[in-house]
């Protein structure tokens, strides 16, 4: 990474969410970044800040309408589904997989096609401010390794998982691991190959697709692989009525219980969706140090229910946000913040006007943009155990600049009307890629000016 300046100082105002309850505004500070890591956050007028600026390789002065925020951590995204982003959401999950998604994912046997997709997708996500992405790849080892290489090349922090799936009924015979042993072996090779890249930014992640697509032996074998390699794990959990019910029918136990029995609910495990989790499941997840990737927009198509984000956050469960491309038909995470807030309001109020207001919804469910942005940044980072999600000393400098006066998104600071809290709310709800003027990952500028 010889294009990373050793010492950078960014001078301006920081907005971030150290907890899901509080916005922090650090007015007119100097963020001193040494070798990609935040060294200090100082008052811009202090002696040390002035000295740091004098010694820096690069000094960035934000304009009066720009704000520095932590980069966004997309905790659930299906990279091979990128070409069908924005389409194909007219049928339920169990049909969507077989009719649209598995045929597309099977095409990644062609590593050239894969590279073409990855090279379009990764820069686009960086431009949306996605500084970390937790990817499902396809079952193909070559395509998966190229995804990891592409992330390293463009400088995106990433967890890259070769998908394992071998169930003779839960998968088509033209897109599956031939058997459990082959699935575990290919996943083990993929972990090794990604580690061999030696990238400080890119890690492997063990990825059983979900219980319906995997045999008992494959799930056991991947739990064992996680224990042997120490690699983190991701899978789908209690996503929809069908998926949640399938596991109870097959095992007589809930999804989270079974995944825990397979050794797949570990520190850093990312359980996607989790819409039908109960409080006992939350306990399993919290105690294990695992977490949930909340994918609010995708959930409105496939989940049959709204994930109780506020309840999960108050329970002390790690929660990140996920785009779930392409079950969720939008790239980037700021729109997901907006959808998380909207979904929580519908959960609280309820949706059927034929019922009386008192029995329509679930009380105390609403979240605000602060709670949603926390999930999109520090919540996801904490779940994954990465030093990102907050601009503070000792953490990687993964950050974005949003200009509240640059584009035609409607994001504008009105003098005499707005204040910092309102500006933050506007940024989360309105900022488009054209308003995101700089993006850094580990101190390397990966998008913007
Ligand atoms: N469950 C298993 N595979 C998938 C997938 O690709 N997308 C979603 N949303 N759910 C899944
Ligand atoms: Fe998914």
Coordinates of N, CA, C and O in Angstrom, one line a residue, residues 62-181:
X62 N -11.6 20.2 5.8 CA -13.0 20.0 5.4 C -13.6 21.4 5.3 O -13.3 22.3 6.1
X63 N -14.5 21.6 4.3 CA -15.2 22.8 4.2 C -16.2 23.0 5.3 O -16.5 22.0 6.0
X64 N -16.8 24.1 5.4 CA -17.7 24.4 6.5 C -19.0 23.5 6.4 O -19.7 23.2 7.4
X65 N -19.3 23.0 5.2 CA -20.4 22.1 5.0 C -20.1 20.6 4.9 O -20.9 19.8 4.6
X66 N -18.8 20.3 5.1 CA -18.4 18.9 5.1 C -18.3 18.3 6.5 O -18.0 19.0 7.5
X67 N -18.7 17.0 6.6 CA -18.6 16.3 7.9 C -17.8 15.0 7.7 O -18.0 14.4 6.6
X68 N -17.0 14.6 8.7 CA -16.3 13.3 8.7 C -17.1 12.3 9.5 O -17.4 12.6 10.7
X69 N -17.4 11.2 8.9 CA -18.1 10.1 9.6 C -17.4 8.8 9.5 O -16.6 8.6 8.5
X70 N -17.6 7.8 10.4 CA -17.0 6.5 10.2 C -17.5 5.9 8.9 O -18.7 6.1 8.5
X71 N -16.7 5.0 8.2 CA -17.1 4.3 7.1 C -18.2 3.3 7.4 O -18.3 2.9 8.6
X72 N -18.9 2.8 6.4 CA -20.1 2.0 6.7 C -19.7 0.5 6.5 O -18.9 0.1 5.6
X73 N -20.2 -0.3 7.4 CA -19.9 -1.7 7.5 C -21.1 -2.6 7.1 O -22.0 -2.8 7.8
X74 N -21.0 -3.0 5.8 CA -22.2 -3.9 5.3 C -21.9 -5.3 5.7 O -21.1 -6.0 5.2
X75 N -22.7 -5.8 6.7 CA -22.5 -7.1 7.3 C -23.1 -8.2 6.5 O -23.0 -9.4 7.0
X76 N -23.8 -7.9 5.4 CA -24.4 -9.1 4.7 C -24.7 -8.7 3.2 O -25.6 -7.9 2.9
X77 N -23.9 -9.2 2.3 CA -24.0 -8.9 0.9 C -23.6 -10.1 0.1 O -22.6 -10.7 0.3
X78 N -24.4 -10.4 -0.9 CA -24.2 -11.6 -1.8 C -23.6 -11.0 -3.1 O -24.3 -10.6 -4.0
X79 N -22.2 -11.1 -3.2 CA -21.5 -10.5 -4.3 C -22.0 -11.0 -5.7 O -22.3 -10.2 -6.6
X80 N -22.2 -12.3 -5.9 CA -22.6 -12.8 -7.2 C -24.0 -12.4 -7.6 O -24.4 -12.6 -8.8
X81 N -24.8 -11.9 -6.7 CA -26.1 -11.4 -7.1 C -26.1 -10.0 -7.6 O -27.2 -9.5 -7.9
X82 N -25.0 -9.4 -7.7 CA -24.9 -8.0 -8.2 C -25.6 -7.8 -9.5 O -26.3 -6.8 -9.7
X83 N -25.4 -8.7 -10.5 CA -26.1 -8.4 -11.8 C -27.6 -8.5 -11.7 O -28.3 -8.0 -12.6
X84 N -28.2 -9.0 -10.6 CA -29.7 -9.0 -10.6 C -30.2 -8.0 -9.5 O -31.4 -8.0 -9.1
X85 N -29.3 -7.1 -9.1 CA -29.6 -6.0 -8.2 C -30.8 -5.2 -8.7 O -30.7 -4.7 -9.9
X86 N -31.9 -5.0 -7.9 CA -33.0 -4.2 -8.4 C -34.1 -5.0 -9.1 O -35.0 -4.4 -9.6
X87 N -34.0 -6.3 -9.2 CA -35.0 -7.1 -9.9 C -35.2 -8.4 -9.2 O -34.5 -8.8 -8.3
X88 N -36.3 -9.1 -9.7 CA -36.6 -10.5 -9.3 C -37.1 -10.7 -7.9 O -36.8 -11.7 -7.3
X89 N -37.9 -9.7 -7.4 CA -38.4 -9.9 -6.0 C -39.9 -10.2 -6.0 O -40.6 -9.8 -5.0
X90 N -40.4 -10.8 -7.0 CA -41.8 -11.1 -7.1 C -42.3 -12.4 -6.5 O -43.4 -12.7 -6.5
X91 N -41.3 -13.2 -6.1 CA -41.7 -14.6 -5.6 C -41.0 -14.8 -4.2 O -40.0 -14.1 -3.9
X92 N -41.5 -15.7 -3.5 CA -40.9 -15.9 -2.1 C -39.5 -16.6 -2.2 O -39.1 -17.1 -3.2
X93 N -38.8 -16.4 -1.1 CA -37.4 -16.8 -1.0 C -37.1 -18.2 -1.5 O -36.2 -18.4 -2.3
X94 N -37.9 -19.2 -1.1 CA -37.6 -20.5 -1.5 C -37.7 -20.8 -3.0 O -37.0 -21.6 -3.6
X95 N -38.6 -20.0 -3.7 CA -38.7 -20.1 -5.2 C -37.6 -19.1 -5.8 O -37.0 -19.5 -6.8
X96 N -37.4 -18.0 -5.2 CA -36.4 -17.0 -5.7 C -35.0 -17.6 -5.8 O -34.3 -17.4 -6.8
X97 N -34.7 -18.4 -4.8 CA -33.4 -19.1 -4.9 C -33.3 -20.0 -6.1 O -32.3 -19.9 -6.9
X98 N -34.2 -20.9 -6.3 CA -34.1 -21.8 -7.4 C -34.4 -21.2 -8.8 O -33.7 -21.6 -9.7
X99 N -35.3 -20.2 -8.9 CA -35.6 -19.7 -10.2 C -34.7 -18.6 -10.7 O -34.4 -18.5 -11.9
X100 N -34.2 -17.8 -9.8 CA -33.4 -16.7 -10.2 C -31.9 -16.8 -9.7 O -31.0 -16.5 -10.5
X101 N -31.8 -17.1 -8.5 CA -30.5 -16.8 -7.8 C -29.5 -18.0 -8.1 O -28.3 -17.7 -8.4
X102 N -29.9 -19.2 -7.9 CA -28.9 -20.3 -8.1 C -28.5 -20.3 -9.6 O -27.3 -20.5 -9.9
X103 N -29.4 -20.1 -10.6 CA -28.9 -20.1 -12.0 C -27.8 -19.0 -12.2 O -26.8 -19.2 -12.9
X104 N -28.0 -17.8 -11.6 CA -27.0 -16.7 -11.8 C -25.7 -17.1 -11.0 O -24.6 -16.9 -11.6
X105 N -25.8 -17.6 -9.8 CA -24.6 -17.9 -9.1 C -23.8 -19.0 -9.7 O -22.6 -19.0 -9.7
X106 N -24.5 -19.9 -10.4 CA -23.8 -21.0 -11.1 C -22.9 -20.5 -12.2 O -21.9 -21.1 -12.5
X107 N -23.2 -19.3 -12.7 CA -22.3 -18.8 -13.8 C -20.9 -18.4 -13.4 O -20.1 -18.1 -14.2
X108 N -20.7 -18.3 -12.0 CA -19.4 -17.9 -11.5 C -18.4 -19.0 -11.6 O -17.2 -18.8 -11.1
X109 N -18.8 -20.2 -12.2 CA -17.8 -21.2 -12.6 C -16.8 -20.5 -13.6 O -15.7 -20.9 -13.7
X110 N -17.3 -19.5 -14.3 CA -16.5 -18.7 -15.2 C -15.8 -17.6 -14.5 O -16.4 -16.5 -14.2
X111 N -14.5 -17.8 -14.1 CA -13.8 -16.8 -13.3 C -13.7 -15.4 -14.0 O -13.6 -14.4 -13.4
X112 N -13.7 -15.4 -15.3 CA -13.6 -14.2 -16.1 C -14.8 -13.3 -15.9 O -14.8 -12.1 -15.7
X113 N -16.0 -14.0 -16.0 CA -17.2 -13.3 -15.7 C -17.2 -12.8 -14.3 O -17.6 -11.6 -14.1
X114 N -16.8 -13.6 -13.4 CA -16.7 -13.2 -12.0 C -15.9 -11.9 -11.8 O -16.4 -10.9 -11.2
X115 N -14.8 -11.9 -12.4 CA -13.9 -10.7 -12.3 C -14.5 -9.5 -12.8 O -14.4 -8.4 -12.3
X116 N -15.2 -9.7 -14.0 CA -15.9 -8.5 -14.6 C -16.9 -7.9 -13.6 O -17.0 -6.7 -13.5
X117 N -17.7 -8.8 -12.9 CA -18.6 -8.3 -11.9 C -17.9 -7.7 -10.7 O -18.3 -6.6 -10.3
X118 N -16.9 -8.4 -10.2 CA -16.3 -7.8 -9.0 C -15.7 -6.4 -9.3 O -15.7 -5.6 -8.4
X119 N -15.1 -6.3 -10.5 CA -14.4 -5.0 -10.7 C -15.4 -3.8 -10.9 O -15.0 -2.7 -10.9
X120 N -16.6 -4.1 -11.2 CA -17.6 -3.1 -11.2 C -18.2 -2.8 -9.8 O -18.5 -1.7 -9.4
X121 N -18.4 -3.9 -9.1 CA -19.1 -3.9 -7.9 C -18.3 -3.2 -6.8 O -18.8 -2.3 -6.0
X122 N -17.1 -3.6 -6.6 CA -16.3 -3.1 -5.4 C -16.1 -1.6 -5.5 O -16.4 -0.9 -4.5
X123 N -15.7 -1.0 -6.6 CA -15.6 0.5 -6.6 C -16.9 1.2 -6.4 O -17.0 2.2 -5.8
X124 N -18.0 0.6 -6.9 CA -19.3 1.2 -6.7 C -19.7 1.2 -5.2 O -20.1 2.2 -4.7
X125 N -19.4 0.1 -4.5 CA -19.7 0.1 -3.1 C -18.9 1.0 -2.3 O -19.3 1.7 -1.4
X126 N -17.6 1.2 -2.7 CA -16.7 2.1 -2.0 C -17.3 3.6 -2.2 O -17.3 4.4 -1.3
X127 N -17.8 3.8 -3.4 CA -18.3 5.2 -3.7 C -19.6 5.4 -2.8 O -19.9 6.6 -2.5
X128 N -20.3 4.4 -2.4 CA -21.4 4.5 -1.5 C -21.0 4.6 -0.1 O -21.8 4.7 0.8
X129 N -19.7 4.5 0.2 CA -19.2 4.6 1.6 C -19.1 3.3 2.3 O -18.8 3.3 3.5
X130 N -19.2 2.2 1.6 CA -19.0 0.9 2.2 C -17.6 0.5 2.3 O -16.9 0.0 1.4
X131 N -17.0 0.8 3.5 CA -15.6 0.6 3.7 C -15.3 -0.8 4.1 O -14.1 -1.3 4.0
X132 N -16.3 -1.5 4.7 CA -16.1 -2.9 5.0 C -17.3 -3.6 4.4 O -18.5 -3.2 4.6
X133 N -17.1 -4.8 3.8 CA -18.2 -5.6 3.3 C -18.0 -7.1 3.7 O -16.8 -7.6 3.7
X134 N -19.1 -7.7 4.2 CA -19.0 -9.1 4.5 C -19.7 -9.9 3.4 O -21.0 -9.9 3.4
X135 N -18.9 -10.5 2.6 CA -19.5 -11.1 1.3 C -19.7 -12.6 1.4 O -18.9 -13.3 1.9
X136 N -20.9 -13.0 0.8 CA -21.0 -14.3 0.3 C -20.5 -14.3 -1.1 O -21.0 -13.4 -1.9
X137 N -19.7 -15.2 -1.5 CA -19.3 -15.4 -2.9 C -20.2 -16.5 -3.4 O -21.4 -16.7 -2.9
X138 N -19.8 -17.3 -4.4 CA -20.5 -18.5 -4.9 C -19.8 -19.7 -4.3 O -18.9 -19.6 -3.5
X139 N -20.2 -20.9 -4.9 CA -19.5 -22.1 -4.4 C -18.1 -22.2 -5.0 O -17.3 -23.1 -4.6
X140 N -17.7 -21.3 -5.9 CA -16.5 -21.5 -6.7 C -15.3 -21.0 -6.1 O -15.3 -19.8 -5.7
X141 N -14.3 -21.8 -6.0 CA -13.0 -21.3 -5.3 C -12.3 -20.2 -6.1 O -11.8 -19.3 -5.5
X142 N -12.3 -20.4 -7.4 CA -11.5 -19.3 -8.2 C -12.2 -18.0 -8.1 O -11.6 -17.0 -7.9
X143 N -13.5 -18.0 -8.3 CA -14.3 -16.7 -8.3 C -14.1 -16.1 -6.9 O -14.0 -14.9 -6.8
X144 N -14.1 -16.9 -5.9 CA -14.1 -16.4 -4.5 C -12.7 -15.8 -4.2 O -12.6 -14.7 -3.7
X145 N -11.7 -16.4 -4.7 CA -10.3 -15.9 -4.5 C -10.2 -14.6 -5.3 O -9.6 -13.6 -4.8
X146 N -10.8 -14.5 -6.4 CA -10.7 -13.3 -7.2 C -11.5 -12.1 -6.5 O -11.1 -11.0 -6.6
X147 N -12.5 -12.5 -5.9 CA -13.3 -11.4 -5.1 C -12.3 -10.9 -4.0 O -12.3 -9.7 -3.8
X148 N -11.7 -11.8 -3.3 CA -10.8 -11.4 -2.2 C -9.7 -10.5 -2.8 O -9.3 -9.4 -2.2
X149 N -9.1 -10.9 -4.0 CA -8.1 -10.1 -4.6 C -8.6 -8.7 -5.0 O -7.9 -7.7 -4.9
X150 N -9.8 -8.7 -5.5 CA -10.4 -7.4 -6.0 C -10.5 -6.5 -4.8 O -10.3 -5.3 -4.9
X151 N -11.0 -7.0 -3.7 CA -11.2 -6.1 -2.5 C -9.8 -5.6 -2.1 O -9.7 -4.4 -1.8
X152 N -8.8 -6.5 -2.1 CA -7.5 -6.0 -1.6 C -7.0 -5.0 -2.6 O -6.4 -4.0 -2.2
X153 N -7.2 -5.2 -3.9 CA -6.7 -4.3 -5.0 C -7.3 -2.9 -4.8 O -6.6 -1.9 -4.9
X154 N -8.6 -2.8 -4.6 CA -9.3 -1.5 -4.5 C -9.3 -1.0 -3.1 O -9.7 0.2 -2.9
X155 N -8.8 -1.8 -2.1 CA -8.6 -1.3 -0.8 C -9.9 -1.3 0.1 O -10.1 -0.5 1.0
X156 N -10.8 -2.3 -0.2 CA -12.0 -2.4 0.6 C -11.7 -3.5 1.7 O -11.2 -4.5 1.4
X157 N -12.0 -3.1 3.0 CA -11.9 -4.1 4.0 C -13.0 -5.2 3.8 O -14.2 -4.8 3.5
X158 N -12.7 -6.4 3.9 CA -13.7 -7.4 3.5 C -13.5 -8.8 4.2 O -12.4 -9.2 4.5
X159 N -14.6 -9.4 4.4 CA -14.6 -10.8 4.8 C -15.3 -11.5 3.6 O -16.3 -11.2 3.1
X160 N -14.6 -12.5 3.0 CA -15.0 -13.2 1.8 C -15.2 -14.6 2.0 O -14.3 -15.4 2.5
X161 N -16.4 -15.1 1.7 CA -16.8 -16.5 2.0 C -17.2 -17.3 0.8 O -18.1 -16.9 0.1
X162 N -16.5 -18.4 0.6 CA -17.0 -19.4 -0.4 C -18.2 -20.1 0.2 O -18.2 -20.6 1.3
X163 N -19.3 -20.0 -0.6 CA -20.5 -20.6 -0.1 C -20.5 -22.2 -0.1 O -20.0 -22.7 -1.1
X164 N -20.9 -22.8 1.0 CA -20.9 -24.3 1.0 C -22.4 -24.7 1.0 O -23.2 -24.1 1.8
X165 N -22.8 -25.6 0.2 CA -24.2 -26.1 0.1 C -24.2 -27.4 -0.6 O -23.6 -27.5 -1.7
X166 N -24.7 -28.4 0.0 CA -24.7 -29.8 -0.6 C -26.0 -30.6 -0.5 O -26.0 -31.7 -0.8
X167 N -27.0 -30.0 0.0 CA -28.2 -30.8 0.3 C -28.9 -31.2 -1.0 O -29.2 -30.3 -1.8
X168 N -29.2 -32.5 -1.1 CA -29.8 -32.9 -2.4 C -31.2 -32.4 -2.7 O -31.6 -32.3 -3.8
X169 N -31.9 -31.9 -1.6 CA -33.2 -31.3 -1.9 C -33.1 -29.8 -1.8 O -33.9 -29.1 -2.5
X170 N -32.2 -29.3 -1.0 CA -32.2 -27.8 -0.8 C -31.4 -27.1 -1.8 O -31.3 -25.8 -1.8
X171 N -30.8 -27.8 -2.8 CA -30.0 -27.2 -3.8 C -30.2 -28.0 -5.1 O -30.5 -29.1 -5.1
X172 N -30.0 -27.3 -6.3 CA -30.1 -28.0 -7.5 C -28.8 -28.8 -7.8 O -27.7 -28.4 -7.4
X173 N -28.9 -29.9 -8.6 CA -27.7 -30.8 -8.7 C -26.7 -30.1 -9.6 O -25.5 -30.4 -9.5
X174 N -27.0 -29.0 -10.3 CA -26.1 -28.3 -11.1 C -25.4 -27.1 -10.3 O -24.6 -26.4 -10.9
X175 N -25.8 -26.9 -9.1 CA -25.1 -25.9 -8.3 C -25.0 -26.3 -6.8 O -25.8 -25.9 -6.0
X176 N -24.1 -27.2 -6.5 CA -23.9 -27.7 -5.2 C -22.5 -28.4 -5.0 O -21.9 -28.7 -6.0
X177 N -22.1 -28.5 -3.8 CA -20.9 -29.3 -3.5 C -21.3 -30.8 -3.7 O -22.5 -31.2 -3.3
X178 N -20.4 -31.6 -4.2 CA -20.9 -33.0 -4.6 C -21.3 -33.8 -3.3 O -22.2 -34.6 -3.3
X179 N -20.6 -33.5 -2.2 CA -21.0 -34.1 -0.9 C -20.4 -33.3 0.2 O -19.6 -32.3 0.0
X180 N -20.7 -33.7 1.4 CA -20.2 -32.9 2.6 C -18.7 -32.8 2.6 O -18.1 -31.7 2.9
X181 N -18.0 -33.9 2.4 CA -16.6 -33.9 2.5 C -16.0 -33.0 1.5 O -15.0 -32.2 1.8

